[in-house]
Coordinates of C-alpha atoms in Angstrom, one line a residue:
Q1 CA -167.8 35.5 -223.2
V2 CA -166.9 38.4 -220.9
Q3 CA -169.1 38.9 -217.9
L4 CA -168.9 41.6 -215.2
V5 CA -171.3 40.9 -212.3
E6 CA -171.8 43.6 -209.7
S7 CA -173.0 42.9 -206.1
G8 CA -173.3 44.5 -202.8
G9 CA -175.8 47.2 -203.4
G10 CA -178.7 47.9 -201.1
L11 CA -180.4 50.4 -198.8
V12 CA -178.2 52.3 -196.4
Q13 CA -178.7 55.3 -194.1
P14 CA -176.8 58.5 -194.6
G15 CA -173.4 58.3 -193.1
G16 CA -173.3 54.6 -193.6
S17 CA -171.0 52.4 -195.7
L18 CA -171.3 49.8 -198.4
T19 CA -168.8 47.8 -200.4
L20 CA -169.6 46.9 -204.0
S21 CA -167.9 44.0 -205.7
C22 CA -167.5 43.3 -209.4
A23 CA -166.5 39.8 -210.4
A24 CA -165.1 39.4 -213.9
S25 CA -164.9 36.4 -216.1
G26 CA -164.0 35.6 -219.7
L27 CA -161.1 38.0 -219.9
T28 CA -157.5 38.2 -218.6
F29 CA -158.5 40.5 -215.7
S30 CA -155.0 41.8 -215.0
D31 CA -154.7 43.1 -218.5
Y32 CA -157.6 45.5 -217.9
A33 CA -158.2 48.8 -216.2
M34 CA -161.4 48.9 -214.2
G35 CA -163.9 51.6 -213.6
W36 CA -167.0 52.3 -211.5
F37 CA -169.7 54.6 -213.0
R38 CA -173.0 55.5 -211.6
Q39 CA -176.4 56.8 -212.8
A40 CA -178.8 58.5 -210.5
P41 CA -182.5 58.7 -211.4
G42 CA -183.1 61.3 -214.0
K43 CA -179.4 62.1 -214.4
E44 CA -176.6 61.3 -216.8
R45 CA -174.2 58.5 -216.1
E46 CA -171.1 59.8 -214.4
F47 CA -167.6 58.6 -213.5
A48 CA -167.0 57.5 -209.9
A49 CA -163.7 55.8 -209.7
A50 CA -161.1 53.8 -211.7
I51 CA -158.0 51.7 -211.1
S52 CA -155.1 50.7 -213.4
W53 CA -154.4 47.1 -214.2
S54 CA -151.9 46.7 -211.5
G55 CA -153.8 48.7 -208.9
R56 CA -151.0 51.2 -208.6
Y57 CA -153.0 54.1 -209.9
T58 CA -156.5 55.2 -208.8
Y59 CA -158.7 58.0 -210.0
Y60 CA -161.8 59.5 -208.4
A61 CA -164.5 62.0 -209.2
D62 CA -164.3 65.0 -207.0
S63 CA -167.7 64.2 -205.5
V64 CA -166.5 60.9 -204.0
K65 CA -162.8 61.7 -203.3
G66 CA -162.0 61.0 -199.7
R67 CA -165.1 58.9 -199.2
F68 CA -164.8 56.1 -201.8
T69 CA -161.9 53.7 -202.3
I70 CA -161.4 51.5 -205.3
S71 CA -159.3 48.4 -205.1
R72 CA -158.8 45.2 -207.0
D73 CA -157.7 41.6 -206.4
N74 CA -156.2 40.2 -209.6
D75 CA -156.1 36.7 -208.1
K76 CA -159.8 36.8 -207.6
N77 CA -160.7 38.7 -210.8
T78 CA -162.6 41.2 -208.7
V79 CA -162.7 44.9 -208.3
Y80 CA -164.2 46.6 -205.2
L81 CA -165.6 50.0 -204.3
L82 CA -165.7 50.8 -200.6
M83 CA -168.1 53.6 -200.0
N84 CA -168.0 55.5 -196.7
S85 CA -169.9 58.5 -195.4
L86 CA -172.7 57.9 -197.9
K87 CA -175.0 60.8 -198.8
P88 CA -178.4 60.7 -200.4
E89 CA -176.9 62.1 -203.5
D90 CA -174.9 58.9 -203.9
T91 CA -178.1 57.1 -204.6
A92 CA -177.7 55.6 -208.1
V93 CA -177.2 52.4 -210.1
Y94 CA -173.5 51.6 -210.0
Y95 CA -171.9 49.9 -212.9
C96 CA -168.5 48.4 -213.2
A97 CA -166.6 48.4 -216.5
A98 CA -163.4 47.1 -218.0
R99 CA -161.1 48.6 -220.6
V100 CA -157.7 47.9 -222.1
Q101 CA -155.1 49.9 -220.3
P102 CA -155.5 53.5 -221.5
D103 CA -152.7 55.6 -222.9
S104 CA -153.6 58.7 -221.0
N105 CA -155.0 59.4 -217.5
G106 CA -158.0 61.2 -219.0
A107 CA -159.2 58.1 -220.7
Y108 CA -160.1 56.5 -217.4
Y109 CA -163.0 59.0 -217.0
A110 CA -164.8 58.2 -220.3
F111 CA -167.4 55.5 -220.1
D112 CA -167.4 55.1 -223.9
G113 CA -163.8 53.8 -223.7
Y114 CA -164.8 50.8 -221.6
G115 CA -165.5 47.9 -223.9
Y116 CA -167.2 45.7 -221.2
R117 CA -169.9 46.8 -218.7
G118 CA -171.9 45.1 -216.1
Q119 CA -175.6 45.2 -215.5
G120 CA -175.4 47.4 -212.4
T121 CA -176.3 47.2 -208.7
R122 CA -178.6 49.7 -207.1
V123 CA -177.5 51.8 -204.1
T124 CA -180.1 53.8 -202.2
V125 CA -179.0 56.1 -199.4
S126 CA -182.0 57.2 -197.3
S127 CA -183.2 57.4 -193.8

Protein backbone atom coordinates (compact mmCIF):
# COMPACT_ATOMS: atom_id res chain seq x y z
CA GLN A 1 0.00 0.00 0.00
CA VAL A 2 1.47 3.29 -1.11
CA GLN A 3 1.48 6.10 1.41
CA LEU A 4 2.64 9.69 1.08
CA VAL A 5 2.66 11.60 4.34
CA GLU A 6 3.31 15.33 4.37
CA SER A 7 4.55 17.26 7.38
CA GLY A 8 6.02 20.62 8.27
CA GLY A 9 3.09 22.92 7.64
CA GLY A 10 2.02 25.61 10.07
CA LEU A 11 1.62 29.32 10.66
CA VAL A 12 4.43 31.61 9.55
CA GLN A 13 4.78 35.36 9.19
CA PRO A 14 5.23 36.99 5.79
CA GLY A 15 8.87 36.82 4.78
CA GLY A 16 9.42 33.70 6.83
CA SER A 17 10.43 30.19 5.84
CA LEU A 18 9.10 26.67 6.16
CA THR A 19 10.29 23.29 4.99
CA LEU A 20 7.72 20.71 4.04
CA SER A 21 8.56 17.02 3.99
CA CYS A 22 6.81 14.11 2.31
CA ALA A 23 7.71 10.61 3.40
CA ALA A 24 6.86 7.85 0.95
CA SER A 25 6.34 4.17 1.61
CA GLY A 26 5.04 1.18 -0.31
CA LEU A 27 6.76 2.09 -3.57
CA THR A 28 10.25 2.11 -5.04
CA PHE A 29 10.76 5.78 -4.39
CA SER A 30 13.67 6.26 -6.77
CA ASP A 31 11.47 5.09 -9.67
CA TYR A 32 9.08 8.01 -9.25
CA ALA A 33 9.06 11.68 -10.06
CA MET A 34 7.63 13.75 -7.22
CA GLY A 35 5.56 16.89 -7.22
CA TRP A 36 4.17 19.47 -4.82
CA PHE A 37 0.78 20.98 -5.53
CA ARG A 38 -1.23 23.45 -3.51
CA GLN A 39 -4.80 24.56 -3.11
CA ALA A 40 -5.69 27.89 -1.60
CA PRO A 41 -9.11 28.50 -0.03
CA GLY A 42 -11.70 28.98 -2.75
CA LYS A 43 -9.21 28.36 -5.56
CA GLU A 44 -8.26 25.58 -7.91
CA ARG A 45 -5.39 23.27 -7.09
CA GLU A 46 -2.19 24.42 -8.77
CA PHE A 47 1.26 23.12 -9.47
CA ALA A 48 4.07 24.38 -7.25
CA ALA A 49 7.19 22.29 -7.94
CA ALA A 50 8.37 18.91 -9.19
CA ILE A 51 11.55 16.87 -9.32
CA SER A 52 12.71 14.00 -11.49
CA TRP A 53 13.45 10.57 -10.06
CA SER A 54 17.16 11.29 -9.80
CA GLY A 55 16.79 14.84 -8.55
CA ARG A 56 18.67 16.12 -11.56
CA TYR A 57 15.76 18.07 -13.00
CA THR A 58 13.46 20.43 -11.13
CA TYR A 59 10.45 22.43 -12.24
CA TYR A 60 8.71 25.39 -10.62
CA ALA A 61 5.63 27.47 -11.06
CA ASP A 62 6.45 31.06 -11.93
CA SER A 63 4.79 32.18 -8.71
CA VAL A 64 7.31 30.32 -6.54
CA LYS A 65 10.44 30.36 -8.70
CA GLY A 66 13.39 31.80 -6.82
CA ARG A 67 11.67 31.36 -3.44
CA PHE A 68 10.93 27.62 -3.24
CA THR A 69 13.38 24.75 -3.63
CA ILE A 70 12.36 21.14 -4.15
CA SER A 71 14.80 18.36 -3.30
CA ARG A 72 14.73 14.66 -2.54
CA ASP A 73 16.65 12.04 -0.60
CA ASN A 74 16.17 8.67 -2.23
CA ASP A 75 17.85 6.92 0.68
CA LYS A 76 15.22 8.32 3.03
CA ASN A 77 12.30 8.04 0.59
CA THR A 78 11.54 11.68 1.24
CA VAL A 79 10.93 14.77 -0.85
CA TYR A 80 11.24 18.28 0.56
CA LEU A 81 9.97 21.72 -0.28
CA LEU A 82 11.96 24.58 1.19
CA MET A 83 9.85 27.72 1.10
CA ASN A 84 11.50 31.09 1.64
CA SER A 85 10.20 34.65 1.50
CA LEU A 86 6.69 33.42 2.10
CA LYS A 87 3.78 35.63 1.11
CA PRO A 88 0.16 35.61 2.25
CA GLU A 89 -0.77 34.30 -1.20
CA ASP A 90 1.25 31.16 -0.47
CA THR A 91 -1.39 30.20 2.08
CA ALA A 92 -2.77 26.84 0.98
CA VAL A 93 -2.94 23.15 1.65
CA TYR A 94 0.17 21.61 0.13
CA TYR A 95 0.04 18.12 -1.32
CA CYS A 96 2.84 15.89 -2.43
CA ALA A 97 2.31 13.45 -5.26
CA ALA A 98 4.20 10.68 -7.02
CA ARG A 99 4.12 9.59 -10.64
CA VAL A 100 6.08 7.35 -12.89
CA GLN A 101 8.82 9.21 -14.69
CA PRO A 102 7.05 11.23 -17.37
CA ASP A 103 7.97 11.22 -21.05
CA SER A 104 7.79 14.97 -21.41
CA ASN A 105 8.60 17.97 -19.25
CA GLY A 106 5.04 19.21 -19.52
CA ALA A 107 3.72 16.15 -17.77
CA TYR A 108 5.30 17.23 -14.49
CA TYR A 109 2.79 20.06 -14.20
CA ALA A 110 -0.42 18.03 -14.48
CA PHE A 111 -1.86 16.76 -11.21
CA ASP A 112 -3.97 14.16 -13.00
CA GLY A 113 -0.82 12.36 -14.08
CA TYR A 114 0.25 11.65 -10.52
CA GLY A 115 -1.03 8.27 -9.45
CA TYR A 116 -0.36 8.73 -5.74
CA ARG A 117 -1.20 11.73 -3.56
CA GLY A 118 -0.86 12.60 0.07
CA GLN A 119 -3.47 14.07 2.39
CA GLY A 120 -1.88 17.48 2.52
CA THR A 121 -0.38 19.84 5.08
CA ARG A 122 -1.70 23.31 5.72
CA VAL A 123 0.49 26.39 5.37
CA THR A 124 -0.78 29.73 6.61
CA VAL A 125 1.20 32.89 5.97
CA SER A 126 -0.12 35.69 8.10
CA SER A 127 1.01 38.35 10.53
